[in-house]
PDB file of C-alpha atoms in Angstrom:
ATOM      1  CA  UNK A  21      76.450  51.590  87.704  1.00  0.00           C
ATOM      2  CA  UNK A  22      76.284  55.203  86.637  1.00  0.00           C
ATOM      3  CA  UNK A  23      77.867  55.751  83.231  1.00  0.00           C
ATOM      4  CA  UNK A  24      80.990  57.546  84.461  1.00  0.00           C
ATOM      5  CA  UNK A  25      81.603  54.880  87.100  1.00  0.00           C
ATOM      6  CA  UNK A  26      81.125  52.091  84.578  1.00  0.00           C
ATOM      7  CA  UNK A  27      83.574  53.685  82.137  1.00  0.00           C
ATOM      8  CA  UNK A  28      86.163  54.062  84.875  1.00  0.00           C
ATOM      9  CA  UNK A  29      85.693  50.425  85.953  1.00  0.00           C
ATOM     10  CA  UNK A  30      85.449  48.809  82.520  1.00  0.00           C
ATOM     11  CA  UNK A  31      88.232  47.668  80.210  1.00  0.00           C
ATOM     12  CA  UNK A  32      86.094  47.420  77.077  1.00  0.00           C
ATOM     13  CA  UNK A  33      83.536  50.162  76.406  1.00  0.00           C
ATOM     14  CA  UNK A  34      80.774  49.361  73.895  1.00  0.00           C
ATOM     15  CA  UNK A  35      78.814  52.341  72.566  1.00  0.00           C
ATOM     16  CA  UNK A  36      75.271  51.192  71.795  1.00  0.00           C
ATOM     17  CA  UNK A  37      73.543  54.449  70.835  1.00  0.00           C
ATOM     18  CA  UNK A  38      72.636  55.403  67.223  1.00  0.00           C
ATOM     19  CA  UNK A  39      74.865  57.503  64.913  1.00  0.00           C
ATOM     20  CA  UNK A  40      73.066  60.840  65.373  1.00  0.00           C
ATOM     21  CA  UNK A  41      73.530  61.079  69.162  1.00  0.00           C
ATOM     22  CA  UNK A  42      77.174  59.998  68.795  1.00  0.00           C
ATOM     23  CA  UNK A  43      77.939  62.717  66.264  1.00  0.00           C
ATOM     24  CA  UNK A  44      75.891  65.337  68.090  1.00  0.00           C
ATOM     25  CA  UNK A  45      78.445  65.409  70.907  1.00  0.00           C
ATOM     26  CA  UNK A  46      76.099  63.662  73.351  1.00  0.00           C
ATOM     27  CA  UNK A  47      78.934  61.501  74.744  1.00  0.00           C
ATOM     28  CA  UNK A  48      81.902  63.785  74.017  1.00  0.00           C
ATOM     29  CA  UNK A  49      82.456  64.507  77.706  1.00  0.00           C
ATOM     30  CA  UNK A  50      83.019  60.809  78.365  1.00  0.00           C
ATOM     31  CA  UNK A  51      85.856  60.407  75.829  1.00  0.00           C
ATOM     32  CA  UNK A  52      88.620  61.689  78.159  1.00  0.00           C
ATOM     33  CA  UNK A  53      87.626  58.962  80.651  1.00  0.00           C
ATOM     34  CA  UNK A  54      88.209  56.313  77.965  1.00  0.00           C
ATOM     35  CA  UNK A  55      91.951  56.930  77.762  1.00  0.00           C
ATOM     36  CA  UNK A  56      93.897  53.668  77.212  1.00  0.00           C
ATOM     37  CA  UNK A  57      90.665  51.656  77.083  1.00  0.00           C
ATOM     38  CA  UNK A  58      89.195  49.713  74.167  1.00  0.00           C
ATOM     39  CA  UNK A  59      86.127  51.372  72.675  1.00  0.00           C
ATOM     40  CA  UNK A  60      83.722  49.750  70.199  1.00  0.00           C
ATOM     41  CA  UNK A  61      80.517  50.870  68.522  1.00  0.00           C
ATOM     42  CA  UNK A  62      77.801  48.573  67.146  1.00  0.00           C
ATOM     43  CA  UNK A  63      76.141  50.898  64.612  1.00  0.00           C
ATOM     44  CA  UNK A  64      74.751  49.399  61.400  1.00  0.00           C
ATOM     45  CA  UNK A  65      76.194  52.166  59.207  1.00  0.00           C
ATOM     46  CA  UNK A  66      79.825  53.244  59.485  1.00  0.00           C
ATOM     47  CA  UNK A  67      79.864  56.055  56.910  1.00  0.00           C
ATOM     48  CA  UNK A  68      79.843  58.867  59.489  1.00  0.00           C
ATOM     49  CA  UNK A  69      80.436  57.256  62.870  1.00  0.00           C
ATOM     50  CA  UNK A  70      83.656  55.429  62.031  1.00  0.00           C
ATOM     51  CA  UNK A  71      85.565  58.593  61.058  1.00  0.00           C
ATOM     52  CA  UNK A  72      84.171  60.500  64.023  1.00  0.00           C
ATOM     53  CA  UNK A  73      85.134  57.898  66.624  1.00  0.00           C
ATOM     54  CA  UNK A  74      88.495  57.259  65.005  1.00  0.00           C
ATOM     55  CA  UNK A  75      89.279  60.975  65.276  1.00  0.00           C
ATOM     56  CA  UNK A  76      88.147  61.026  68.917  1.00  0.00           C
ATOM     57  CA  UNK A  77      90.307  57.976  69.670  1.00  0.00           C
ATOM     58  CA  UNK A  78      93.374  59.835  68.392  1.00  0.00           C
ATOM     59  CA  UNK A  79      92.464  62.977  70.353  1.00  0.00           C
ATOM     60  CA  UNK A  80      91.802  61.140  73.618  1.00  0.00           C
ATOM     61  CA  UNK A  81      94.243  58.219  73.354  1.00  0.00           C
ATOM     62  CA  UNK A  82      91.801  55.346  73.440  1.00  0.00           C
ATOM     63  CA  UNK A  83      91.774  52.293  71.216  1.00  0.00           C
ATOM     64  CA  UNK A  84      88.902  52.247  68.743  1.00  0.00           C
ATOM     65  CA  UNK A  85      87.629  49.121  66.982  1.00  0.00           C
ATOM     66  CA  UNK A  86      84.324  49.282  65.102  1.00  0.00           C
ATOM     67  CA  UNK A  87      81.903  46.357  65.165  1.00  0.00           C
ATOM     68  CA  UNK A  88      78.510  45.468  63.738  1.00  0.00           C
ATOM     69  CA  UNK A  89      76.567  42.468  65.086  1.00  0.00           C
ATOM     70  CA  UNK A  90      75.069  40.875  61.961  1.00  0.00           C
ATOM     71  CA  UNK A  91      71.916  39.666  63.673  1.00  0.00           C
ATOM     72  CA  UNK A  92      68.715  41.046  65.100  1.00  0.00           C
ATOM     73  CA  UNK A  93      67.370  40.954  68.639  1.00  0.00           C
ATOM     74  CA  UNK A  94      67.521  37.176  68.994  1.00  0.00           C
ATOM     75  CA  UNK A  95      67.454  35.732  72.502  1.00  0.00           C
ATOM     76  CA  UNK A  96      70.363  33.340  71.884  1.00  0.00           C
ATOM     77  CA  UNK A  97      72.443  34.551  68.897  1.00  0.00           C
ATOM     78  CA  UNK A  98      75.084  31.834  69.304  1.00  0.00           C
ATOM     79  CA  UNK A  99      76.934  31.225  66.044  1.00  0.00           C
ATOM     80  CA  UNK A 100      75.775  34.480  64.422  1.00  0.00           C
ATOM     81  CA  UNK A 101      78.333  36.763  62.755  1.00  0.00           C
ATOM     82  CA  UNK A 102      79.828  40.047  63.935  1.00  0.00           C
ATOM     83  CA  UNK A 103      81.768  42.337  61.599  1.00  0.00           C
ATOM     84  CA  UNK A 104      84.969  43.822  63.029  1.00  0.00           C
ATOM     85  CA  UNK A 105      86.759  46.832  61.492  1.00  0.00           C
ATOM     86  CA  UNK A 106      90.167  48.152  62.454  1.00  0.00           C
ATOM     87  CA  UNK A 107      90.871  51.861  62.819  1.00  0.00           C
ATOM     88  CA  UNK A 108      94.189  53.727  62.949  1.00  0.00           C
ATOM     89  CA  UNK A 109      94.260  53.231  66.724  1.00  0.00           C
ATOM     90  CA  UNK A 110      93.210  49.557  66.846  1.00  0.00           C
ATOM     91  CA  UNK A 111      96.595  47.875  66.778  1.00  0.00           C
ATOM     92  CA  UNK A 112      96.473  44.095  66.952  1.00  0.00           C
ATOM     93  CA  UNK A 113      92.895  42.917  67.419  1.00  0.00           C
ATOM     94  CA  UNK A 114      93.430  39.218  68.109  1.00  0.00           C
ATOM     95  CA  UNK A 115      92.217  39.764  71.671  1.00  0.00           C
ATOM     96  CA  UNK A 116      88.897  41.181  70.429  1.00  0.00           C
ATOM     97  CA  UNK A 117      88.442  38.419  67.883  1.00  0.00           C
ATOM     98  CA  UNK A 118      88.897  36.018  70.779  1.00  0.00           C
ATOM     99  CA  UNK A 119      86.555  38.103  72.971  1.00  0.00           C
ATOM    100  CA  UNK A 120      83.681  37.860  70.491  1.00  0.00           C
ATOM    101  CA  UNK A 121      84.420  34.247  69.634  1.00  0.00           C
ATOM    102  CA  UNK A 122      84.229  33.261  73.295  1.00  0.00           C
ATOM    103  CA  UNK A 123      80.924  35.147  73.479  1.00  0.00           C
ATOM    104  CA  UNK A 124      79.602  32.658  70.924  1.00  0.00           C
ATOM    105  CA  UNK A 125      79.832  34.814  67.797  1.00  0.00           C
ATOM    106  CA  UNK A 126      81.701  34.326  64.505  1.00  0.00           C
ATOM    107  CA  UNK A 127      83.905  37.354  63.740  1.00  0.00           C
ATOM    108  CA  UNK A 128      84.186  38.634  60.159  1.00  0.00           C
ATOM    109  CA  UNK A 129      87.173  40.955  59.625  1.00  0.00           C
ATOM    110  CA  UNK A 130      86.520  43.738  57.138  1.00  0.00           C
ATOM    111  CA  UNK A 131      86.955  47.476  56.501  1.00  0.00           C
ATOM    112  CA  UNK A 132      84.345  50.285  56.585  1.00  0.00           C
ATOM    113  CA  UNK A 133      83.977  50.639  52.794  1.00  0.00           C
ATOM    114  CA  UNK A 134      83.528  46.911  52.206  1.00  0.00           C
ATOM    115  CA  UNK A 135      81.107  46.786  55.125  1.00  0.00           C
ATOM    116  CA  UNK A 136      78.975  49.624  53.751  1.00  0.00           C
ATOM    117  CA  UNK A 137      78.843  48.037  50.298  1.00  0.00           C
ATOM    118  CA  UNK A 138      77.829  44.709  51.809  1.00  0.00           C
ATOM    119  CA  UNK A 139      75.175  46.339  54.014  1.00  0.00           C
ATOM    120  CA  UNK A 140      73.734  48.132  50.985  1.00  0.00           C
ATOM    121  CA  UNK A 141      72.832  44.670  49.681  1.00  0.00           C
ATOM    122  CA  UNK A 142      72.022  42.612  52.774  1.00  0.00           C
ATOM    123  CA  UNK A 143      70.220  45.442  54.590  1.00  0.00           C
ATOM    124  CA  UNK A 144      69.295  48.399  52.358  1.00  0.00           C
ATOM    125  CA  UNK A 145      68.198  46.343  49.336  1.00  0.00           C
ATOM    126  CA  UNK A 146      66.392  43.650  51.340  1.00  0.00           C
ATOM    127  CA  UNK A 147      64.623  46.138  53.621  1.00  0.00           C
ATOM    128  CA  UNK A 148      63.650  48.274  50.617  1.00  0.00           C
ATOM    129  CA  UNK A 149      61.975  45.327  48.905  1.00  0.00           C
ATOM    130  CA  UNK A 150      60.290  44.208  52.121  1.00  0.00           C
ATOM    131  CA  UNK A 151      58.936  47.692  52.799  1.00  0.00           C
ATOM    132  CA  UNK A 152      57.635  47.749  49.236  1.00  0.00           C
ATOM    133  CA  UNK A 153      56.126  44.279  49.584  1.00  0.00           C
ATOM    134  CA  UNK A 154      54.394  45.253  52.824  1.00  0.00           C
ATOM    135  CA  UNK A 155      52.880  48.334  51.189  1.00  0.00           C
ATOM    136  CA  UNK A 156      51.945  46.351  48.048  1.00  0.00           C
ATOM    137  CA  UNK A 157      50.105  43.698  50.070  1.00  0.00           C
ATOM    138  CA  UNK A 158      48.105  46.379  51.900  1.00  0.00           C
ATOM    139  CA  UNK A 159      47.197  48.211  48.691  1.00  0.00           C
ATOM    140  CA  UNK A 160      46.400  45.025  46.739  1.00  0.00           C
ATOM    141  CA  UNK A 161      44.244  43.685  49.589  1.00  0.00           C
ATOM    142  CA  UNK A 162      42.271  46.930  49.650  1.00  0.00           C
ATOM    143  CA  UNK A 163      41.820  47.110  45.865  1.00  0.00           C
ATOM    144  CA  UNK A 164      40.893  43.430  45.558  1.00  0.00           C
ATOM    145  CA  UNK A 165      38.660  43.545  48.624  1.00  0.00           C
ATOM    146  CA  UNK A 166      40.165  40.398  50.087  1.00  0.00           C
ATOM    147  CA  UNK A 167      41.913  39.327  53.281  1.00  0.00           C
ATOM    148  CA  UNK A 168      44.897  37.252  52.053  1.00  0.00           C
ATOM    149  CA  UNK A 169      45.527  35.896  55.553  1.00  0.00           C
ATOM    150  CA  UNK A 170      42.459  33.677  55.162  1.00  0.00           C
ATOM    151  CA  UNK A 171      44.201  31.907  52.276  1.00  0.00           C
ATOM    152  CA  UNK A 172      47.810  32.068  53.414  1.00  0.00           C
ATOM    153  CA  UNK A 173      50.295  29.526  52.125  1.00  0.00           C
ATOM    154  CA  UNK A 174      53.316  28.451  54.154  1.00  0.00           C
ATOM    155  CA  UNK A 175      55.513  30.904  52.243  1.00  0.00           C
ATOM    156  CA  UNK A 176      53.071  33.782  52.726  1.00  0.00           C
ATOM    157  CA  UNK A 177      52.833  33.056  56.447  1.00  0.00           C
ATOM    158  CA  UNK A 178      56.625  33.061  56.854  1.00  0.00           C
ATOM    159  CA  UNK A 179      56.985  36.210  54.760  1.00  0.00           C
ATOM    160  CA  UNK A 180      54.283  37.905  56.824  1.00  0.00           C
ATOM    161  CA  UNK A 181      56.284  37.177  59.980  1.00  0.00           C
ATOM    162  CA  UNK A 182      59.350  38.788  58.411  1.00  0.00           C
ATOM    163  CA  UNK A 183      57.337  41.816  57.321  1.00  0.00           C
ATOM    164  CA  UNK A 184      55.947  42.191  60.838  1.00  0.00           C
ATOM    165  CA  UNK A 185      59.500  42.188  62.184  1.00  0.00           C
ATOM    166  CA  UNK A 186      60.525  44.824  59.639  1.00  0.00           C
ATOM    167  CA  UNK A 187      57.645  47.024  60.792  1.00  0.00           C
ATOM    168  CA  UNK A 188      58.735  46.643  64.420  1.00  0.00           C
ATOM    169  CA  UNK A 189      62.261  47.804  63.486  1.00  0.00           C
ATOM    170  CA  UNK A 190      61.155  50.674  61.250  1.00  0.00           C
ATOM    171  CA  UNK A 191      63.214  53.339  63.041  1.00  0.00           C
ATOM    172  CA  UNK A 192      66.423  51.303  62.717  1.00  0.00           C
ATOM    173  CA  UNK A 193      65.664  50.454  59.085  1.00  0.00           C
ATOM    174  CA  UNK A 194      65.052  54.104  58.188  1.00  0.00           C
ATOM    175  CA  UNK A 195      68.305  55.003  59.942  1.00  0.00           C
ATOM    176  CA  UNK A 196      70.180  52.493  57.770  1.00  0.00           C
ATOM    177  CA  UNK A 197      68.446  53.716  54.601  1.00  0.00           C
ATOM    178  CA  UNK A 198      69.412  57.278  55.491  1.00  0.00           C
ATOM    179  CA  UNK A 199      73.037  56.688  56.498  1.00  0.00           C
ATOM    180  CA  UNK A 200      74.346  54.094  54.055  1.00  0.00           C
ATOM    181  CA  UNK A 201      76.272  55.983  51.321  1.00  0.00           C
ATOM    182  CA  UNK A 202      75.267  53.447  48.664  1.00  0.00           C
ATOM    183  CA  UNK A 203      71.556  53.392  49.570  1.00  0.00           C
ATOM    184  CA  UNK A 204      70.296  55.552  46.709  1.00  0.00           C
ATOM    185  CA  UNK A 205      72.349  53.632  44.157  1.00  0.00           C
ATOM    186  CA  UNK A 206      71.256  50.244  45.461  1.00  0.00           C
ATOM    187  CA  UNK A 207      67.571  51.265  45.509  1.00  0.00           C
ATOM    188  CA  UNK A 208      67.877  52.345  41.873  1.00  0.00           C
ATOM    189  CA  UNK A 209      69.463  48.985  41.023  1.00  0.00           C
ATOM    190  CA  UNK A 210      66.613  47.254  42.869  1.00  0.00           C
ATOM    191  CA  UNK A 211      63.911  49.144  40.971  1.00  0.00           C
ATOM    192  CA  UNK A 212      65.573  48.435  37.622  1.00  0.00           C
ATOM    193  CA  UNK A 213      65.905  44.743  38.505  1.00  0.00           C
ATOM    194  CA  UNK A 214      62.213  44.569  39.415  1.00  0.00           C
ATOM    195  CA  UNK A 215      61.283  46.222  36.115  1.00  0.00           C
ATOM    196  CA  UNK A 216      63.461  43.685  34.289  1.00  0.00           C
ATOM    197  CA  UNK A 217      61.706  40.775  35.994  1.00  0.00           C
ATOM    198  CA  UNK A 218      58.339  42.331  35.139  1.00  0.00           C
ATOM    199  CA  UNK A 219      59.335  42.697  31.474  1.00  0.00           C
ATOM    200  CA  UNK A 220      60.569  39.084  31.365  1.00  0.00           C
ATOM    201  CA  UNK A 221      57.271  37.846  32.773  1.00  0.00           C
ATOM    202  CA  UNK A 222      55.314  39.862  30.200  1.00  0.00           C
ATOM    203  CA  UNK A 223      57.550  38.477  27.450  1.00  0.00           C
ATOM    204  CA  UNK A 224      57.017  34.893  28.632  1.00  0.00           C
ATOM    205  CA  UNK A 225      53.252  35.441  28.743  1.00  0.00           C
ATOM    206  CA  UNK A 226      53.205  36.692  25.134  1.00  0.00           C
ATOM    207  CA  UNK A 227      55.323  33.755  23.957  1.00  0.00           C
ATOM    208  CA  UNK A 228      52.971  31.245  25.619  1.00  0.00           C
ATOM    209  CA  UNK A 229      49.817  32.600  23.984  1.00  0.00           C
TER     210      UNK A 229
END
């Protein structure tokens, strides 16, 4: 269907575009057609988008419920979690909890602030370390003049697969790093924690001499 036809036909509208196009007004002309319908987004960061869509839901009389699928592009994500956040226009959301449950997902009810804090750890922090690890492996391999893949352990092989996936999702990861309001703070915490581990390892080495 064409977008306007699909919106008119559908009962639940799921917005799947990134935060920047949403806030740029790219879909503003479609909001009047969403009157009395249920509208959800699936963005990873809610800092900007949640307030914007909540305001539009009040202006155009549609029901807004924010969601975030807590899984990547798996083929069969049965049993994976999806975060659900109420807005001022959500009302009772039991029907949507049931909707996602019947789709095979496990709903997690939360609020935007809690969600952003959680994502700063499970996404921003983890991706930050993985990006750093990927860069470190490249630099170390070049300096040492060695191809570590020839000597890979099981752990290294599994980590390499994860790093490859991170590289393939670089645009999404950078979007999360840019939009999460706690990103800078959590990166600073991460760097300090890494320094602490480094200092502890140096201390252990001195004690064992």
